[in-house]
mmCIF file of N, CA and C in Angstrom:
data_model
loop_
_atom_site.group_PDB
_atom_site.id
_atom_site.type_symbol
_atom_site.label_atom_id
_atom_site.label_comp_id
_atom_site.label_asym_id
_atom_site.label_seq_id
_atom_site.Cartn_x
_atom_site.Cartn_y
_atom_site.Cartn_z
ATOM 1 N N MET A 1297 69.715 40.988 -17.111
ATOM 2 C CA MET A 1297 68.576 40.068 -17.214
ATOM 3 C C MET A 1297 67.272 40.050 -17.087
ATOM 4 N N VAL A 1298 66.292 39.729 -17.863
ATOM 5 C CA VAL A 1298 64.926 40.348 -17.540
ATOM 6 C C VAL A 1298 64.309 39.250 -16.800
ATOM 7 N N ALA A 1299 63.985 39.590 -15.584
ATOM 8 C CA ALA A 1299 63.192 38.479 -14.913
ATOM 9 C C ALA A 1299 61.851 38.394 -15.365
ATOM 10 N N PRO A 1300 61.553 37.151 -15.671
ATOM 11 C CA PRO A 1300 60.089 36.438 -15.930
ATOM 12 C C PRO A 1300 58.831 37.005 -14.939
ATOM 13 N N LYS A 1301 57.829 37.781 -15.465
ATOM 14 C CA LYS A 1301 56.749 38.138 -14.393
ATOM 15 C C LYS A 1301 55.946 36.991 -14.009
ATOM 16 N N LYS A 1302 55.829 36.864 -12.932
ATOM 17 C CA LYS A 1302 55.080 35.747 -12.118
ATOM 18 C C LYS A 1302 53.774 35.977 -12.650
ATOM 19 N N LEU A 1303 53.023 34.950 -13.333
ATOM 20 C CA LEU A 1303 51.532 35.265 -13.453
ATOM 21 C C LEU A 1303 50.674 34.752 -11.914
ATOM 22 N N GLN A 1304 49.841 35.404 -11.777
ATOM 23 C CA GLN A 1304 48.945 35.165 -10.340
ATOM 24 C C GLN A 1304 47.907 34.489 -11.231
ATOM 25 N N PRO A 1305 47.144 33.593 -10.485
ATOM 26 C CA PRO A 1305 46.171 32.582 -10.926
ATOM 27 C C PRO A 1305 44.986 33.393 -10.835
ATOM 28 N N VAL A 1306 44.193 33.147 -11.943
ATOM 29 C CA VAL A 1306 43.127 33.840 -11.994
ATOM 30 C C VAL A 1306 41.562 33.178 -11.579
ATOM 31 N N GLU A 1307 41.523 33.478 -10.555
ATOM 32 C CA GLU A 1307 40.347 32.837 -9.731
ATOM 33 C C GLU A 1307 39.119 32.964 -10.448
ATOM 34 N N PRO A 1308 37.788 31.992 -10.339
ATOM 35 C CA PRO A 1308 36.954 31.961 -11.227
ATOM 36 C C PRO A 1308 35.929 32.562 -9.954
ATOM 37 N N PRO A 1309 35.086 33.426 -10.748
ATOM 38 C CA PRO A 1309 33.840 34.343 -10.224
ATOM 39 C C PRO A 1309 33.341 33.499 -8.953
ATOM 40 N N THR A 1310 32.763 33.810 -7.855
ATOM 41 C CA THR A 1310 32.152 33.310 -6.779
ATOM 42 C C THR A 1310 30.987 32.848 -7.250
ATOM 43 N N SER A 1311 30.079 32.909 -8.344
ATOM 44 C CA SER A 1311 28.907 32.702 -8.685
ATOM 45 C C SER A 1311 28.916 31.278 -9.167
ATOM 46 N N ARG A 1312 30.228 30.986 -9.846
ATOM 47 C CA ARG A 1312 30.382 29.933 -10.396
ATOM 48 C C ARG A 1312 30.287 28.662 -9.138
ATOM 49 N N TYR A 1313 31.062 28.836 -8.132
ATOM 50 C CA TYR A 1313 31.025 28.210 -6.937
ATOM 51 C C TYR A 1313 29.642 27.927 -6.395
ATOM 52 N N ALA A 1314 28.787 29.126 -6.510
ATOM 53 C CA ALA A 1314 27.468 28.931 -6.025
ATOM 54 C C ALA A 1314 26.460 28.005 -6.794
ATOM 55 N N ILE A 1315 26.667 28.121 -8.117
ATOM 56 C CA ILE A 1315 26.090 27.366 -9.248
ATOM 57 C C ILE A 1315 26.501 25.923 -8.862
ATOM 58 N N LEU A 1316 27.821 25.545 -9.061
ATOM 59 C CA LEU A 1316 28.029 24.473 -8.632
ATOM 60 C C LEU A 1316 27.563 23.509 -7.278
ATOM 61 N N LEU A 1317 27.434 24.183 -6.354
ATOM 62 C CA LEU A 1317 26.977 23.935 -4.876
ATOM 63 C C LEU A 1317 25.516 23.601 -4.953
ATOM 64 N N ILE A 1318 24.903 24.831 -5.907
ATOM 65 C CA ILE A 1318 23.148 24.392 -6.219
ATOM 66 C C ILE A 1318 23.099 22.957 -6.545
ATOM 67 N N LYS A 1319 24.269 22.982 -7.962
ATOM 68 C CA LYS A 1319 24.129 21.676 -8.607
ATOM 69 C C LYS A 1319 24.109 20.589 -8.077
ATOM 70 N N ILE A 1320 25.074 20.301 -6.806
ATOM 71 C CA ILE A 1320 25.481 19.453 -6.424
ATOM 72 C C ILE A 1320 24.178 18.926 -5.274
ATOM 73 N N ILE A 1321 23.728 20.136 -4.464
ATOM 74 C CA ILE A 1321 22.804 19.723 -3.701
ATOM 75 C C ILE A 1321 21.555 19.279 -4.250
ATOM 76 N N PHE A 1322 21.167 19.748 -5.565
ATOM 77 C CA PHE A 1322 20.337 19.079 -6.367
ATOM 78 C C PHE A 1322 20.097 17.653 -6.571
ATOM 79 N N VAL A 1323 21.279 17.239 -6.680
ATOM 80 C CA VAL A 1323 21.773 15.815 -7.620
ATOM 81 C C VAL A 1323 21.699 14.871 -6.174
ATOM 82 N N LEU A 1324 22.152 15.617 -5.192
ATOM 83 C CA LEU A 1324 22.024 14.585 -3.642
ATOM 84 C C LEU A 1324 20.509 14.625 -3.141
ATOM 85 N N LEU A 1325 19.847 15.674 -3.438
ATOM 86 C CA LEU A 1325 18.137 15.574 -3.198
ATOM 87 C C LEU A 1325 17.757 14.542 -3.938
ATOM 88 N N ILE A 1326 18.009 14.485 -5.139
ATOM 89 C CA ILE A 1326 17.262 13.291 -6.193
ATOM 90 C C ILE A 1326 17.593 12.167 -5.760
ATOM 91 N N LEU A 1327 18.886 11.882 -5.331
ATOM 92 C CA LEU A 1327 19.429 10.558 -4.734
ATOM 93 C C LEU A 1327 18.520 9.965 -3.547
ATOM 94 N N LEU A 1328 18.534 11.115 -2.893
ATOM 95 C CA LEU A 1328 17.517 10.545 -1.451
ATOM 96 C C LEU A 1328 16.485 10.336 -1.540
ATOM 97 N N LEU A 1329 15.479 11.270 -2.538
ATOM 98 C CA LEU A 1329 14.213 11.161 -2.552
ATOM 99 C C LEU A 1329 13.965 9.893 -3.727
ATOM 100 N N LEU A 1330 14.451 9.704 -4.592
ATOM 101 C CA LEU A 1330 14.528 8.276 -5.231
ATOM 102 C C LEU A 1330 13.940 7.380 -4.858
ATOM 103 N N PRO A 1331 14.516 6.285 -3.790
ATOM 104 C CA PRO A 1331 14.255 5.159 -3.316
ATOM 105 C C PRO A 1331 12.784 5.332 -2.653
ATOM 106 N N GLU A 1332 12.371 6.487 -2.156
ATOM 107 C CA GLU A 1332 11.082 6.825 -1.765
ATOM 108 C C GLU A 1332 9.920 6.719 -2.600
ATOM 109 N N LEU A 1333 10.222 7.235 -3.895
ATOM 110 C CA LEU A 1333 9.122 7.271 -4.756
ATOM 111 C C LEU A 1333 9.220 6.060 -5.624
ATOM 112 N N VAL A 1334 10.065 5.064 -5.494
ATOM 113 C CA VAL A 1334 10.192 3.859 -6.014
ATOM 114 C C VAL A 1334 9.618 2.911 -5.049
ATOM 115 N N ARG A 1335 9.324 2.807 -3.919
ATOM 116 C CA ARG A 1335 8.777 2.162 -2.775
ATOM 117 C C ARG A 1335 7.165 2.584 -2.752
ATOM 118 N N GLY A 1336 6.834 3.935 -3.252
ATOM 119 C CA GLY A 1336 5.478 4.467 -3.182
ATOM 120 C C GLY A 1336 4.886 3.685 -4.589
ATOM 121 N N LYS A 1337 5.254 3.244 -5.187
ATOM 122 C CA LYS A 1337 4.770 2.733 -6.630
ATOM 123 C C LYS A 1337 4.382 1.512 -6.254
ATOM 124 N N SER A 1338 5.209 0.648 -5.582
ATOM 125 C CA SER A 1338 5.190 -1.013 -5.128
ATOM 126 C C SER A 1338 4.263 -1.280 -3.988
ATOM 127 N N LYS A 1339 3.827 0.038 -3.470
ATOM 128 C CA LYS A 1339 2.940 -0.290 -2.178
ATOM 129 C C LYS A 1339 1.535 -0.122 -3.075
ATOM 130 N N LYS A 1340 1.334 0.811 -4.094
ATOM 131 C CA LYS A 1340 0.010 1.334 -4.552
ATOM 132 C C LYS A 1340 -0.398 -0.291 -5.443
ATOM 133 N N LYS A 1341 0.844 -0.628 -6.014
ATOM 134 C CA LYS A 1341 0.595 -1.775 -6.655
ATOM 135 C C LYS A 1341 -0.015 -3.208 -5.682
ATOM 136 N N ARG A 1342 0.719 -3.471 -4.718
ATOM 137 C CA ARG A 1342 0.005 -4.314 -3.410
ATOM 138 C C ARG A 1342 -1.295 -3.820 -3.082
ATOM 139 N N ASN A 1343 -1.556 -2.695 -2.676
ATOM 140 C CA ASN A 1343 -2.916 -2.262 -2.313
ATOM 141 C C ASN A 1343 -3.711 -2.356 -3.541
ATOM 142 N N ARG A 1344 -3.400 -2.261 -4.921
ATOM 143 C CA ARG A 1344 -4.512 -2.776 -5.991
ATOM 144 C C ARG A 1344 -4.686 -4.359 -5.889
ATOM 145 N N SER A 1345 -3.746 -5.199 -5.946
ATOM 146 C CA SER A 1345 -4.050 -6.439 -5.713
ATOM 147 C C SER A 1345 -4.704 -7.264 -4.606
ATOM 148 N N LEU A 1346 -4.595 -6.091 -3.462
ATOM 149 C CA LEU A 1346 -5.595 -6.619 -2.066
ATOM 150 C C LEU A 1346 -6.782 -6.377 -2.316
ATOM 151 N N GLU A 1347 -6.927 -5.381 -3.181
ATOM 152 C CA GLU A 1347 -8.620 -4.780 -3.285
ATOM 153 C C GLU A 1347 -8.989 -5.716 -4.214
ATOM 154 N N LYS A 1348 -8.456 -6.322 -5.348
ATOM 155 C CA LYS A 1348 -9.031 -7.294 -6.360
ATOM 156 C C LYS A 1348 -9.213 -8.542 -5.523
ATOM 157 N N ILE A 1349 -8.399 -8.944 -4.681
ATOM 158 C CA ILE A 1349 -8.881 -10.237 -4.056
ATOM 159 C C ILE A 1349 -9.942 -10.032 -3.292
ATOM 160 N N TYR A 1350 -10.119 -9.116 -2.265
ATOM 161 C CA TYR A 1350 -11.231 -8.379 -1.566
ATOM 162 C C TYR A 1350 -12.298 -8.438 -2.526
ATOM 163 N N ASN A 1351 -12.312 -7.819 -3.199
ATOM 164 C CA ASN A 1351 -13.640 -7.664 -4.528
ATOM 165 C C ASN A 1351 -14.011 -9.332 -4.777
ATOM 166 N N ALA A 1352 -12.956 -9.564 -5.134
ATOM 167 C CA ALA A 1352 -13.452 -11.096 -5.688
ATOM 168 C C ALA A 1352 -14.115 -11.874 -4.667
ATOM 169 N N ARG A 1353 -13.555 -11.988 -3.457
ATOM 170 C CA ARG A 1353 -14.533 -12.399 -2.395
ATOM 171 C C ARG A 1353 -15.792 -12.042 -1.977
ATOM 172 N N LEU A 1354 -16.123 -10.692 -1.921
ATOM 173 C CA LEU A 1354 -17.493 -9.993 -1.975
ATOM 174 C C LEU A 1354 -18.458 -10.272 -3.312
ATOM 175 N N LEU A 1355 -17.651 -10.653 -4.246
ATOM 176 C CA LEU A 1355 -18.520 -11.027 -5.298
ATOM 177 C C LEU A 1355 -19.144 -12.425 -5.704
ATOM 178 N N GLN A 1356 -17.906 -13.374 -5.022
ATOM 179 C CA GLN A 1356 -18.266 -14.492 -4.862
ATOM 180 C C GLN A 1356 -19.520 -14.683 -3.997
ATOM 181 N N CYS A 1357 -19.413 -14.422 -2.695
ATOM 182 C CA CYS A 1357 -20.502 -14.317 -1.517
ATOM 183 C C CYS A 1357 -21.901 -13.805 -1.870
ATOM 184 N N GLU A 1358 -21.645 -12.608 -2.816
ATOM 185 C CA GLU A 1358 -22.812 -11.876 -3.188
ATOM 186 C C GLU A 1358 -23.726 -12.762 -4.278
ATOM 187 N N THR A 1359 -22.721 -13.999 -4.894
ATOM 188 C CA THR A 1359 -23.544 -14.761 -6.251
ATOM 189 C C THR A 1359 -23.691 -15.655 -5.901
ATOM 190 N N SER A 1360 -22.945 -16.389 -4.814
ATOM 191 C CA SER A 1360 -23.056 -18.061 -4.283
ATOM 192 C C SER A 1360 -24.056 -17.927 -3.224
ATOM 193 N N GLN A 1361 -23.103 -17.827 -2.075
ATOM 194 C CA GLN A 1361 -23.890 -17.944 -0.694
ATOM 195 C C GLN A 1361 -25.083 -17.176 -0.564
ATOM 196 N N CYS A 1362 -24.793 -15.804 -0.790
ATOM 197 C CA CYS A 1362 -25.986 -14.902 -0.465
ATOM 198 C C CYS A 1362 -26.859 -14.427 -1.612
ATOM 199 N N GLY A 1363 -26.732 -15.586 -2.751
ATOM 200 C CA GLY A 1363 -27.262 -14.702 -3.648
ATOM 201 C C GLY A 1363 -28.898 -14.739 -3.787
ATOM 202 N N HIS A 1364 -29.659 -15.301 -2.732
ATOM 203 C CA HIS A 1364 -31.028 -15.550 -2.627
ATOM 204 C C HIS A 1364 -31.609 -14.452 -2.096
ATOM 205 N N TYR A 1365 -30.770 -13.543 -1.861
ATOM 206 C CA TYR A 1365 -31.217 -12.063 -1.078
ATOM 207 C C TYR A 1365 -30.987 -10.759 -2.329
ATOM 208 N N ILE A 1366 -31.962 -10.110 -1.915
ATOM 209 C CA ILE A 1366 -31.718 -8.761 -3.007
ATOM 210 C C ILE A 1366 -30.486 -8.157 -2.698
ATOM 211 N N LEU A 1367 -29.678 -7.594 -3.347
ATOM 212 C CA LEU A 1367 -28.596 -6.834 -3.274
ATOM 213 C C LEU A 1367 -28.280 -5.907 -1.991
ATOM 214 N N GLU A 1368 -29.407 -5.271 -2.017
ATOM 215 C CA GLU A 1368 -29.387 -4.003 -1.024
ATOM 216 C C GLU A 1368 -29.825 -4.813 0.623
ATOM 217 N N GLU A 1369 -30.189 -6.077 0.607
ATOM 218 C CA GLU A 1369 -30.585 -6.438 1.617
ATOM 219 C C GLU A 1369 -29.260 -7.489 2.102
ATOM 220 N N SER A 1370 -28.608 -8.012 1.418
ATOM 221 C CA SER A 1370 -27.466 -8.891 1.552
ATOM 222 C C SER A 1370 -26.500 -8.786 2.426
ATOM 223 N N MET A 1371 -26.183 -7.511 2.707
ATOM 224 C CA MET A 1371 -24.906 -6.972 3.300
ATOM 225 C C MET A 1371 -24.447 -8.002 4.416
ATOM 226 N N ASN A 1372 -25.439 -7.871 5.473
ATOM 227 C CA ASN A 1372 -24.886 -9.041 6.729
ATOM 228 C C ASN A 1372 -24.506 -10.272 6.375
ATOM 229 N N CYS A 1373 -25.151 -10.835 5.214
ATOM 230 C CA CYS A 1373 -24.828 -12.486 4.519
ATOM 231 C C CYS A 1373 -23.450 -12.047 4.347
ATOM 232 N N VAL A 1374 -23.270 -11.143 3.193
ATOM 233 C CA VAL A 1374 -22.213 -10.750 2.652
ATOM 234 C C VAL A 1374 -20.791 -11.118 3.583
ATOM 235 N N THR A 1375 -20.901 -10.203 4.669
ATOM 236 C CA THR A 1375 -19.540 -9.807 5.446
ATOM 237 C C THR A 1375 -19.656 -10.851 6.295
ATOM 238 N N HIS A 1376 -20.480 -11.622 6.655
ATOM 239 C CA HIS A 1376 -20.118 -13.051 7.406
ATOM 240 C C HIS A 1376 -19.825 -13.676 6.461
ATOM 241 N N CYS A 1377 -20.106 -14.061 5.320
ATOM 242 C CA CYS A 1377 -19.665 -14.941 4.329
ATOM 243 C C CYS A 1377 -18.002 -14.615 3.931
ATOM 244 N N VAL A 1378 -17.825 -13.514 3.828
ATOM 245 C CA VAL A 1378 -16.145 -13.009 3.740
ATOM 246 C C VAL A 1378 -15.249 -12.909 4.316
ATOM 247 N N SER A 1379 -15.578 -12.931 5.733
ATOM 248 C CA SER A 1379 -14.948 -12.868 7.021
ATOM 249 C C SER A 1379 -15.703 -13.025 7.951
ATOM 250 N N PRO A 1380 -16.084 -14.247 8.993
ATOM 251 C CA PRO A 1380 -16.602 -14.253 9.940
ATOM 252 C C PRO A 1380 -16.019 -13.636 11.300
ATOM 253 N N SER A 1381 -14.882 -13.614 11.072
ATOM 254 C CA SER A 1381 -13.946 -12.884 12.273
ATOM 255 C C SER A 1381 -14.372 -11.232 12.201
ATOM 256 N N CYS A 1382 -13.862 -10.938 10.850
ATOM 257 C CA CYS A 1382 -14.062 -8.971 10.955
ATOM 258 C C CYS A 1382 -15.393 -8.702 10.810
ATOM 259 N N HIS A 1383 -16.477 -9.649 10.718
ATOM 260 C CA HIS A 1383 -18.069 -9.450 10.794
ATOM 261 C C HIS A 1383 -18.107 -9.300 12.413
ATOM 262 N N LYS A 1384 -17.617 -10.124 12.935
ATOM 263 C CA LYS A 1384 -18.016 -10.086 14.530
ATOM 264 C C LYS A 1384 -17.142 -8.870 15.190
ATOM 265 N N GLN A 1385 -15.886 -8.504 14.807
ATOM 266 C CA GLN A 1385 -14.691 -7.728 15.346
ATOM 267 C C GLN A 1385 -15.580 -6.041 15.074
ATOM 268 N N VAL A 1386 -15.944 -6.072 13.738
ATOM 269 C CA VAL A 1386 -16.606 -4.709 13.359
ATOM 270 C C VAL A 1386 -17.876 -4.666 13.963
ATOM 271 N N GLY A 1387 -18.923 -5.598 14.301
ATOM 272 C CA GLY A 1387 -19.696 -5.547 15.130
ATOM 273 C C GLY A 1387 -20.950 -5.649 14.168
ATOM 274 N N TYR A 1388 -20.981 -6.632 13.295
ATOM 275 C CA TYR A 1388 -22.285 -6.640 12.662
ATOM 276 C C TYR A 1388 -23.190 -7.644 13.129
ATOM 277 N N ASP A 1389 -22.445 -8.472 13.798
ATOM 278 C CA ASP A 1389 -23.095 -9.506 14.860
ATOM 279 C C ASP A 1389 -24.016 -8.935 15.891
ATOM 280 N N VAL A 1390 -23.429 -7.859 16.389
ATOM 281 C CA VAL A 1390 -24.204 -7.378 17.747
ATOM 282 C C VAL A 1390 -24.905 -6.153 17.388
ATOM 283 N N ASN A 1391 -24.977 -5.495 16.406
ATOM 284 C CA ASN A 1391 -25.821 -4.610 15.739
ATOM 285 C C ASN A 1391 -25.661 -4.767 14.003
ATOM 286 N N PRO A 1392 -26.789 -5.677 13.676
ATOM 287 C CA PRO A 1392 -26.870 -5.810 12.472
ATOM 288 C C PRO A 1392 -27.255 -4.727 11.641
ATOM 289 N N LEU A 1393 -26.921 -4.670 10.357
ATOM 290 C CA LEU A 1393 -27.380 -3.527 9.303
ATOM 291 C C LEU A 1393 -28.900 -3.719 9.008
ATOM 292 N N GLU A 1394 -29.833 -2.645 9.025
ATOM 293 C CA GLU A 1394 -31.041 -3.129 8.947
ATOM 294 C C GLU A 1394 -31.097 -3.224 7.135
ATOM 295 N N GLU A 1395 -32.417 -3.664 6.714
ATOM 296 C CA GLU A 1395 -32.427 -3.907 5.409
ATOM 297 C C GLU A 1395 -32.472 -2.182 4.317
ATOM 298 N N GLY A 1396 -31.195 -2.389 3.337
ATOM 299 C CA GLY A 1396 -31.090 -1.490 2.768
ATOM 300 C C GLY A 1396 -30.232 -0.156 3.697
ATOM 301 N N GLU A 1397 -29.577 -0.507 4.806
ATOM 302 C CA GLU A 1397 -28.907 0.260 5.283
ATOM 303 C C GLU A 1397 -27.569 0.155 4.669
ATOM 304 N N VAL A 1398 -26.766 1.536 5.038
ATOM 305 C CA VAL A 1398 -25.228 1.610 4.273
ATOM 306 C C VAL A 1398 -24.550 2.090 5.612
ATOM 307 N N ASP A 1399 -23.647 1.618 6.221
ATOM 308 C CA ASP A 1399 -22.983 2.496 7.154
ATOM 309 C C ASP A 1399 -21.304 2.438 6.795
ATOM 310 N N GLU A 1400 -21.021 3.530 6.000
ATOM 311 C CA GLU A 1400 -19.940 3.649 5.644
ATOM 312 C C GLU A 1400 -18.675 3.485 6.550
ATOM 313 N N THR A 1401 -18.801 3.752 7.727
ATOM 314 C CA THR A 1401 -17.638 3.915 9.012
ATOM 315 C C THR A 1401 -17.236 2.306 9.002
ATOM 316 N N ARG A 1402 -18.461 1.299 9.473
ATOM 317 C CA ARG A 1402 -18.379 0.011 9.456
ATOM 318 C C ARG A 1402 -17.664 -0.603 8.215
ATOM 319 N N ALA A 1403 -18.474 0.094 6.815
ATOM 320 C CA ALA A 1403 -17.645 -0.789 6.077
ATOM 321 C C ALA A 1403 -16.354 -0.615 5.659
ATOM 322 N N SER A 1404 -15.696 0.789 6.161
ATOM 323 C CA SER A 1404 -14.339 0.942 5.723
ATOM 324 C C SER A 1404 -13.488 0.047 7.108
ATOM 325 N N GLU A 1405 -14.097 -0.044 8.043
ATOM 326 C CA GLU A 1405 -13.533 -0.814 9.027
ATOM 327 C C GLU A 1405 -13.324 -2.444 8.611
ATOM 328 N N PHE A 1406 -14.576 -2.735 8.252
ATOM 329 C CA PHE A 1406 -14.345 -4.240 7.580
ATOM 330 C C PHE A 1406 -13.585 -4.303 6.388
ATOM 331 N N ALA A 1407 -13.294 -3.766 5.616
ATOM 332 C CA ALA A 1407 -12.637 -3.522 4.462
ATOM 333 C C ALA A 1407 -11.191 -3.847 4.776
ATOM 334 N N THR A 1408 -10.654 -2.785 5.757
ATOM 335 C CA THR A 1408 -9.357 -2.818 6.239
ATOM 336 C C THR A 1408 -9.449 -3.989 7.223
ATOM 337 N N CYS A 1409 -9.989 -4.680 7.689
ATOM 338 C CA CYS A 1409 -9.697 -6.098 8.700
ATOM 339 C C CYS A 1409 -9.779 -6.776 7.656
ATOM 340 N N VAL A 1410 -10.204 -7.066 6.766
ATOM 341 C CA VAL A 1410 -10.349 -8.067 5.818
ATOM 342 C C VAL A 1410 -9.179 -7.891 4.758
ATOM 343 N N THR A 1411 -8.368 -7.065 4.492
ATOM 344 C CA THR A 1411 -7.228 -6.666 3.859
ATOM 345 C C THR A 1411 -6.087 -7.305 4.904
ATOM 346 N N HIS A 1412 -6.249 -6.738 6.155
ATOM 347 C CA HIS A 1412 -5.108 -7.419 6.621
ATOM 348 C C HIS A 1412 -5.074 -9.122 6.989
ATOM 349 N N GLU A 1413 -6.426 -9.425 7.065
ATOM 350 C CA GLU A 1413 -6.546 -10.978 6.889
ATOM 351 C C GLU A 1413 -5.740 -11.723 5.475
ATOM 352 N N ILE A 1414 -6.140 -10.954 4.921
ATOM 353 C CA ILE A 1414 -5.565 -11.304 3.307
ATOM 354 C C ILE A 1414 -4.006 -11.366 3.516
ATOM 355 N N LEU A 1415 -3.417 -10.320 4.153
ATOM 356 C CA LEU A 1415 -2.069 -9.938 4.092
ATOM 357 C C LEU A 1415 -1.665 -11.196 5.033
ATOM 358 N N LYS A 1416 -2.135 -11.391 6.000
ATOM 359 C CA LYS A 1416 -1.529 -12.393 6.864
ATOM 360 C C LYS A 1416 -1.801 -13.833 6.062
ATOM 361 N N GLU A 1417 -2.685 -13.958 5.592
ATOM 362 C CA GLU A 1417 -2.952 -15.289 4.736
ATOM 363 C C GLU A 1417 -1.894 -15.363 3.834
ATOM 364 N N LYS A 1418 -1.196 -14.215 3.161
ATOM 365 C CA LYS A 1418 -0.530 -14.735 1.962
ATOM 366 C C LYS A 1418 0.862 -14.627 2.829
ATOM 367 N N ALA A 1419 1.084 -13.955 3.881
ATOM 368 C CA ALA A 1419 2.303 -14.281 4.652
ATOM 369 C C ALA A 1419 2.641 -15.709 5.205
ATOM 370 N N ARG A 1420 1.542 -16.380 5.665
ATOM 371 C CA ARG A 1420 1.546 -17.636 6.072
ATOM 372 C C ARG A 1420 2.044 -18.666 4.774
ATOM 373 N N ALA A 1421 0.964 -18.518 3.394
ATOM 374 C CA ALA A 1421 1.620 -19.260 2.385
ATOM 375 C C ALA A 1421 2.788 -19.244 1.985
ATOM 376 N N LYS A 1422 3.716 -17.704 1.967
ATOM 377 C CA LYS A 1422 4.765 -17.894 1.873
ATOM 378 C C LYS A 1422 5.841 -18.649 2.750
ATOM 379 N N GLU A 1423 5.534 -18.532 4.005
ATOM 380 C CA GLU A 1423 6.416 -19.383 5.159
ATOM 381 C C GLU A 1423 6.183 -20.463 4.619
ATOM 382 N N LYS A 1424 4.694 -21.037 4.555
ATOM 383 C CA LYS A 1424 4.566 -22.599 4.343
ATOM 384 C C LYS A 1424 5.642 -23.236 3.248
ATOM 385 N N ALA A 1425 5.579 -22.185 1.993
ATOM 386 C CA ALA A 1425 6.462 -22.293 0.500
ATOM 387 C C ALA A 1425 7.999 -22.342 0.950
ATOM 388 N N ARG A 1426 8.265 -21.453 1.861
ATOM 389 C CA ARG A 1426 9.935 -21.462 2.105
ATOM 390 C C ARG A 1426 10.005 -22.737 3.028
ATOM 391 N N ALA A 1427 9.418 -23.139 3.992
ATOM 392 C CA ALA A 1427 9.388 -24.270 4.844
ATOM 393 C C ALA A 1427 9.210 -25.745 3.762
ATOM 394 N N LYS A 1428 8.503 -25.938 2.736
ATOM 395 C CA LYS A 1428 8.382 -26.990 2.097
ATOM 396 C C LYS A 1428 9.874 -26.808 1.167
ATOM 397 N N GLU A 1429 10.330 -25.715 0.558
ATOM 398 C CA GLU A 1429 11.488 -25.737 0.074
ATOM 399 C C GLU A 1429 12.722 -26.206 1.085
ATOM 400 N N LYS A 1430 12.607 -25.736 1.936
ATOM 401 C CA LYS A 1430 14.066 -26.558 2.792
ATOM 402 C C LYS A 1430 13.980 -28.017 3.315
ATOM 403 N N ARG A 1431 12.762 -28.285 2.972
ATOM 404 C CA ARG A 1431 12.751 -29.662 3.350
ATOM 405 C C ARG A 1431 13.514 -30.389 2.186
ATOM 406 N N GLN A 1432 12.901 -29.838 0.944
ATOM 407 C CA GLN A 1432 13.527 -30.551 -0.159
ATOM 408 C C GLN A 1432 15.009 -30.401 -0.639
#
């Protein structure tokens, strides 16, 4: 009787394993980076909304309380109107701007300070809303 030949398993070439491994690593990399990309967009949107609020405050102060000044000469009045605490923190009260002077460094510090104030105000408003909901 003739014994059947044993077939030896055919192993796939090692290049297939390498390609499969690269694909798996690529998918894992995408899955790990995806949440960061999504969070980044929401931060940009939040910054835009804070910018809109800040610019609205500036415009309101420029037109109402400080409207009697020439635009170039009104920055001390406007910064005090927008936020007296940031006006003082940045040093506009101690070293006020001269008429027509533009100080980019202090303007940037002031904008950052006001933005932080707006964030704190929003957080307080959320806390009040939550406390009110809990009472009901």
